[in-house]
Amino acid sequence: MIKTKKFQLTQKEYFSFIIRILLKKIGWLFALMILISIALIFKDNKNYTQNSVMVFGFFLPAVSLFQLWRFANSKENRNFFVEIQYEVFTDKIFSTVGETSESTIAIQNFIKALELKDLYLLYISKGQCFYFPKRIFESQEDENWFRNEVFLKIKKK
């Protein structure tokens, strides 16, 4: 069993990890759209369709990033930014959110695990996850225990 440090996710961290997840999933599509748009900029005698594709190729990634920024900075998401602490066991995770809310979830209820450079994500549904920034572990041994006993077990499912 390990107990993490208390932590609060900032809006900047939240936006950063949303963007990284999006880019991991469909970053290739955004890159392709931008490359096609850049190629069309330098083409002579463009028609209406090519101009539309070029504008759309630049516009969609920019609008998507702006929408995610608005979502991450929305006042309705203040629950993401409440102080939280985890107690992690080999069979369950106990979380204390704020000063009044507590919950327990069994490890077998997680459906997917994802690791980013500075963050572990454990999904309980397609759109809900528990986030474990690597900075919250008391020591490297605690992080290694978490990775081996919890994260890798969920990832292998």
PDB file of N, CA and C in Angstrom, residues 45-98:
ATOM      1  N   ASN A  45      -2.961  29.039 -59.335  1.00  0.00           N
ATOM      2  CA  ASN A  45      -4.292  28.798 -59.910  1.00  0.00           C
ATOM      3  C   ASN A  45      -5.151  27.894 -59.028  1.00  0.00           C
ATOM      4  N   LYS A  46      -5.373  28.335 -57.817  1.00  0.00           N
ATOM      5  CA  LYS A  46      -6.228  27.567 -56.904  1.00  0.00           C
ATOM      6  C   LYS A  46      -7.705  27.776 -57.263  1.00  0.00           C
ATOM      7  N   ASN A  47      -8.504  26.732 -57.116  1.00  0.00           N
ATOM      8  CA  ASN A  47      -9.942  26.878 -57.323  1.00  0.00           C
ATOM      9  C   ASN A  47     -10.635  26.982 -55.965  1.00  0.00           C
ATOM     10  N   TYR A  48     -11.949  27.102 -55.988  1.00  0.00           N
ATOM     11  CA  TYR A  48     -12.726  27.284 -54.761  1.00  0.00           C
ATOM     12  C   TYR A  48     -12.570  26.093 -53.814  1.00  0.00           C
ATOM     13  N   THR A  49     -12.580  24.884 -54.336  1.00  0.00           N
ATOM     14  CA  THR A  49     -12.458  23.687 -53.507  1.00  0.00           C
ATOM     15  C   THR A  49     -11.107  23.651 -52.802  1.00  0.00           C
ATOM     16  N   GLN A  50     -10.050  23.957 -53.525  1.00  0.00           N
ATOM     17  CA  GLN A  50      -8.717  23.954 -52.931  1.00  0.00           C
ATOM     18  C   GLN A  50      -8.594  25.034 -51.858  1.00  0.00           C
ATOM     19  N   ASN A  51      -9.175  26.208 -52.118  1.00  0.00           N
ATOM     20  CA  ASN A  51      -9.168  27.269 -51.103  1.00  0.00           C
ATOM     21  C   ASN A  51      -9.938  26.843 -49.863  1.00  0.00           C
ATOM     22  N   SER A  52     -11.058  26.164 -50.064  1.00  0.00           N
ATOM     23  CA  SER A  52     -11.868  25.690 -48.932  1.00  0.00           C
ATOM     24  C   SER A  52     -11.101  24.659 -48.107  1.00  0.00           C
ATOM     25  N   VAL A  53     -10.440  23.723 -48.791  1.00  0.00           N
ATOM     26  CA  VAL A  53      -9.656  22.705 -48.097  1.00  0.00           C
ATOM     27  C   VAL A  53      -8.525  23.362 -47.308  1.00  0.00           C
ATOM     28  N   MET A  54      -7.885  24.358 -47.917  1.00  0.00           N
ATOM     29  CA  MET A  54      -6.776  25.048 -47.260  1.00  0.00           C
ATOM     30  C   MET A  54      -7.248  25.763 -45.981  1.00  0.00           C
ATOM     31  N   VAL A  55      -8.350  26.491 -46.078  1.00  0.00           N
ATOM     32  CA  VAL A  55      -8.879  27.202 -44.908  1.00  0.00           C
ATOM     33  C   VAL A  55      -9.316  26.207 -43.834  1.00  0.00           C
ATOM     34  N   PHE A  56     -10.014  25.158 -44.228  1.00  0.00           N
ATOM     35  CA  PHE A  56     -10.482  24.139 -43.292  1.00  0.00           C
ATOM     36  C   PHE A  56      -9.302  23.456 -42.602  1.00  0.00           C
ATOM     37  N   GLY A  57      -8.229  23.200 -43.346  1.00  0.00           N
ATOM     38  CA  GLY A  57      -7.049  22.532 -42.796  1.00  0.00           C
ATOM     39  C   GLY A  57      -6.354  23.327 -41.710  1.00  0.00           C
ATOM     40  N   PHE A  58      -6.409  24.647 -41.802  1.00  0.00           N
ATOM     41  CA  PHE A  58      -5.832  25.484 -40.747  1.00  0.00           C
ATOM     42  C   PHE A  58      -6.851  25.764 -39.640  1.00  0.00           C
ATOM     43  N   PHE A  59      -8.110  25.887 -40.038  1.00  0.00           N
ATOM     44  CA  PHE A  59      -9.150  26.313 -39.113  1.00  0.00           C
ATOM     45  C   PHE A  59      -9.526  25.235 -38.102  1.00  0.00           C
ATOM     46  N   LEU A  60      -9.711  23.993 -38.555  1.00  0.00           N
ATOM     47  CA  LEU A  60     -10.176  22.933 -37.653  1.00  0.00           C
ATOM     48  C   LEU A  60      -9.212  22.667 -36.489  1.00  0.00           C
ATOM     49  N   PRO A  61      -7.904  22.492 -36.712  1.00  0.00           N
ATOM     50  CA  PRO A  61      -7.016  22.287 -35.553  1.00  0.00           C
ATOM     51  C   PRO A  61      -7.025  23.477 -34.588  1.00  0.00           C
ATOM     52  N   ALA A  62      -7.059  24.700 -35.131  1.00  0.00           N
ATOM     53  CA  ALA A  62      -7.059  25.883 -34.272  1.00  0.00           C
ATOM     54  C   ALA A  62      -8.337  25.957 -33.439  1.00  0.00           C
ATOM     55  N   VAL A  63      -9.476  25.693 -34.052  1.00  0.00           N
ATOM     56  CA  VAL A  63     -10.752  25.722 -33.326  1.00  0.00           C
ATOM     57  C   VAL A  63     -10.802  24.609 -32.281  1.00  0.00           C
ATOM     58  N   SER A  64     -10.288  23.436 -32.625  1.00  0.00           N
ATOM     59  CA  SER A  64     -10.267  22.316 -31.669  1.00  0.00           C
ATOM     60  C   SER A  64      -9.442  22.667 -30.437  1.00  0.00           C
ATOM     61  N   LEU A  65      -8.275  23.256 -30.647  1.00  0.00           N
ATOM     62  CA  LEU A  65      -7.434  23.665 -29.515  1.00  0.00           C
ATOM     63  C   LEU A  65      -8.128  24.729 -28.674  1.00  0.00           C
ATOM     64  N   PHE A  66      -8.781  25.678 -29.335  1.00  0.00           N
ATOM     65  CA  PHE A  66      -9.490  26.728 -28.601  1.00  0.00           C
ATOM     66  C   PHE A  66     -10.626  26.141 -27.773  1.00  0.00           C
ATOM     67  N   GLN A  67     -11.392  25.196 -28.335  1.00  0.00           N
ATOM     68  CA  GLN A  67     -12.483  24.570 -27.585  1.00  0.00           C
ATOM     69  C   GLN A  67     -11.959  23.813 -26.366  1.00  0.00           C
ATOM     70  N   LEU A  68     -10.862  23.120 -26.523  1.00  0.00           N
ATOM     71  CA  LEU A  68     -10.279  22.406 -25.382  1.00  0.00           C
ATOM     72  C   LEU A  68      -9.767  23.379 -24.327  1.00  0.00           C
ATOM     73  N   TRP A  69      -9.198  24.492 -24.755  1.00  0.00           N
ATOM     74  CA  TRP A  69      -8.747  25.515 -23.808  1.00  0.00           C
ATOM     75  C   TRP A  69      -9.932  26.064 -23.019  1.00  0.00           C
ATOM     76  N   ARG A  70     -11.043  26.352 -23.713  1.00  0.00           N
ATOM     77  CA  ARG A  70     -12.243  26.848 -23.036  1.00  0.00           C
ATOM     78  C   ARG A  70     -12.782  25.812 -22.056  1.00  0.00           C
ATOM     79  N   PHE A  71     -12.777  24.539 -22.458  1.00  0.00           N
ATOM     80  CA  PHE A  71     -13.247  23.471 -21.576  1.00  0.00           C
ATOM     81  C   PHE A  71     -12.381  23.377 -20.331  1.00  0.00           C
ATOM     82  N   ALA A  72     -11.056  23.407 -20.516  1.00  0.00           N
ATOM     83  CA  ALA A  72     -10.139  23.276 -19.378  1.00  0.00           C
ATOM     84  C   ALA A  72     -10.243  24.459 -18.421  1.00  0.00           C
ATOM     85  N   ASN A  73     -10.610  25.610 -18.922  1.00  0.00           N
ATOM     86  CA  ASN A  73     -10.693  26.809 -18.088  1.00  0.00           C
ATOM     87  C   ASN A  73     -12.114  27.168 -17.682  1.00  0.00           C
ATOM     88  N   SER A  74     -13.059  26.282 -17.930  1.00  0.00           N
ATOM     89  CA  SER A  74     -14.452  26.520 -17.584  1.00  0.00           C
ATOM     90  C   SER A  74     -14.649  26.478 -16.071  1.00  0.00           C
ATOM     91  N   LYS A  75     -15.503  27.341 -15.575  1.00  0.00           N
ATOM     92  CA  LYS A  75     -15.821  27.346 -14.149  1.00  0.00           C
ATOM     93  C   LYS A  75     -16.587  26.092 -13.744  1.00  0.00           C
ATOM     94  N   GLU A  76     -17.214  25.434 -14.708  1.00  0.00           N
ATOM     95  CA  GLU A  76     -17.986  24.227 -14.421  1.00  0.00           C
ATOM     96  C   GLU A  76     -17.096  23.025 -14.121  1.00  0.00           C
ATOM     97  N   ASN A  77     -15.807  23.138 -14.389  1.00  0.00           N
ATOM     98  CA  ASN A  77     -14.872  22.034 -14.150  1.00  0.00           C
ATOM     99  C   ASN A  77     -14.090  22.197 -12.851  1.00  0.00           C
ATOM    100  N   ARG A  78     -14.574  22.978 -11.943  1.00  0.00           N
ATOM    101  CA  ARG A  78     -13.815  23.224 -10.713  1.00  0.00           C
ATOM    102  C   ARG A  78     -13.597  21.961  -9.891  1.00  0.00           C
ATOM    103  N   ASN A  79     -14.402  20.923 -10.110  1.00  0.00           N
ATOM    104  CA  ASN A  79     -14.199  19.654  -9.393  1.00  0.00           C
ATOM    105  C   ASN A  79     -12.875  18.997  -9.753  1.00  0.00           C
ATOM    106  N   PHE A  80     -12.359  19.266 -10.945  1.00  0.00           N
ATOM    107  CA  PHE A  80     -11.063  18.716 -11.342  1.00  0.00           C
ATOM    108  C   PHE A  80      -9.913  19.348 -10.557  1.00  0.00           C
ATOM    109  N   PHE A  81     -10.145  20.512 -10.003  1.00  0.00           N
ATOM    110  CA  PHE A  81      -9.069  21.281  -9.385  1.00  0.00           C
ATOM    111  C   PHE A  81      -9.133  21.300  -7.859  1.00  0.00           C
ATOM    112  N   VAL A  82      -9.892  20.379  -7.295  1.00  0.00           N
ATOM    113  CA  VAL A  82      -9.993  20.235  -5.840  1.00  0.00           C
ATOM    114  C   VAL A  82      -8.816  19.380  -5.369  1.00  0.00           C
ATOM    115  N   GLU A  83      -8.368  19.636  -4.146  1.00  0.00           N
ATOM    116  CA  GLU A  83      -7.260  18.853  -3.587  1.00  0.00           C
ATOM    117  C   GLU A  83      -7.671  17.389  -3.437  1.00  0.00           C
ATOM    118  N   ILE A  84      -6.768  16.492  -3.806  1.00  0.00           N
ATOM    119  CA  ILE A  84      -7.061  15.057  -3.781  1.00  0.00           C
ATOM    120  C   ILE A  84      -5.850  14.291  -3.257  1.00  0.00           C
ATOM    121  N   GLN A  85      -6.125  13.166  -2.638  1.00  0.00           N
ATOM    122  CA  GLN A  85      -5.065  12.270  -2.159  1.00  0.00           C
ATOM    123  C   GLN A  85      -5.532  10.832  -2.375  1.00  0.00           C
ATOM    124  N   TYR A  86      -4.606   9.983  -2.794  1.00  0.00           N
ATOM    125  CA  TYR A  86      -4.924   8.580  -3.050  1.00  0.00           C
ATOM    126  C   TYR A  86      -4.203   7.678  -2.061  1.00  0.00           C
ATOM    127  N   GLU A  87      -4.876   6.597  -1.698  1.00  0.00           N
ATOM    128  CA  GLU A  87      -4.243   5.467  -1.030  1.00  0.00           C
ATOM    129  C   GLU A  87      -4.427   4.299  -1.991  1.00  0.00           C
ATOM    130  N   VAL A  88      -3.314   3.736  -2.426  1.00  0.00           N
ATOM    131  CA  VAL A  88      -3.359   2.708  -3.459  1.00  0.00           C
ATOM    132  C   VAL A  88      -2.990   1.364  -2.849  1.00  0.00           C
ATOM    133  N   PHE A  89      -3.884   0.402  -3.019  1.00  0.00           N
ATOM    134  CA  PHE A  89      -3.666  -0.965  -2.587  1.00  0.00           C
ATOM    135  C   PHE A  89      -3.552  -1.826  -3.839  1.00  0.00           C
ATOM    136  N   THR A  90      -3.159  -3.074  -3.700  1.00  0.00           N
ATOM    137  CA  THR A  90      -3.036  -3.942  -4.875  1.00  0.00           C
ATOM    138  C   THR A  90      -4.394  -4.288  -5.480  1.00  0.00           C
ATOM    139  N   ASP A  91      -5.477  -4.157  -4.713  1.00  0.00           N
ATOM    140  CA  ASP A  91      -6.796  -4.519  -5.222  1.00  0.00           C
ATOM    141  C   ASP A  91      -7.789  -3.362  -5.307  1.00  0.00           C
ATOM    142  N   LYS A  92      -7.428  -2.183  -4.779  1.00  0.00           N
ATOM    143  CA  LYS A  92      -8.354  -1.044  -4.809  1.00  0.00           C
ATOM    144  C   LYS A  92      -7.598   0.275  -4.669  1.00  0.00           C
ATOM    145  N   ILE A  93      -8.294   1.345  -5.033  1.00  0.00           N
ATOM    146  CA  ILE A  93      -7.757   2.697  -4.859  1.00  0.00           C
ATOM    147  C   ILE A  93      -8.783   3.478  -4.052  1.00  0.00           C
ATOM    148  N   PHE A  94      -8.308   4.055  -2.964  1.00  0.00           N
ATOM    149  CA  PHE A  94      -9.136   4.858  -2.085  1.00  0.00           C
ATOM    150  C   PHE A  94      -8.740   6.312  -2.313  1.00  0.00           C
ATOM    151  N   SER A  95      -9.718   7.169  -2.628  1.00  0.00           N
ATOM    152  CA  SER A  95      -9.400   8.575  -2.869  1.00  0.00           C
ATOM    153  C   SER A  95     -10.152   9.459  -1.896  1.00  0.00           C
ATOM    154  N   THR A  96      -9.480  10.504  -1.467  1.00  0.00           N
ATOM    155  CA  THR A  96     -10.070  11.527  -0.619  1.00  0.00           C
ATOM    156  C   THR A  96     -10.034  12.828  -1.399  1.00  0.00           C
ATOM    157  N   VAL A  97     -11.215  13.335  -1.724  1.00  0.00           N
ATOM    158  CA  VAL A  97     -11.338  14.545  -2.527  1.00  0.00           C
ATOM    159  C   VAL A  97     -11.831  15.664  -1.628  1.00  0.00           C
ATOM    160  N   GLY A  98     -11.040  16.731  -1.544  1.00  0.00           N
ATOM    161  CA  GLY A  98     -11.398  17.813  -0.639  1.00  0.00           C
ATOM    162  C   GLY A  98     -11.362  17.323   0.787  1.00  0.00           C
TER     163      GLY A  98
END
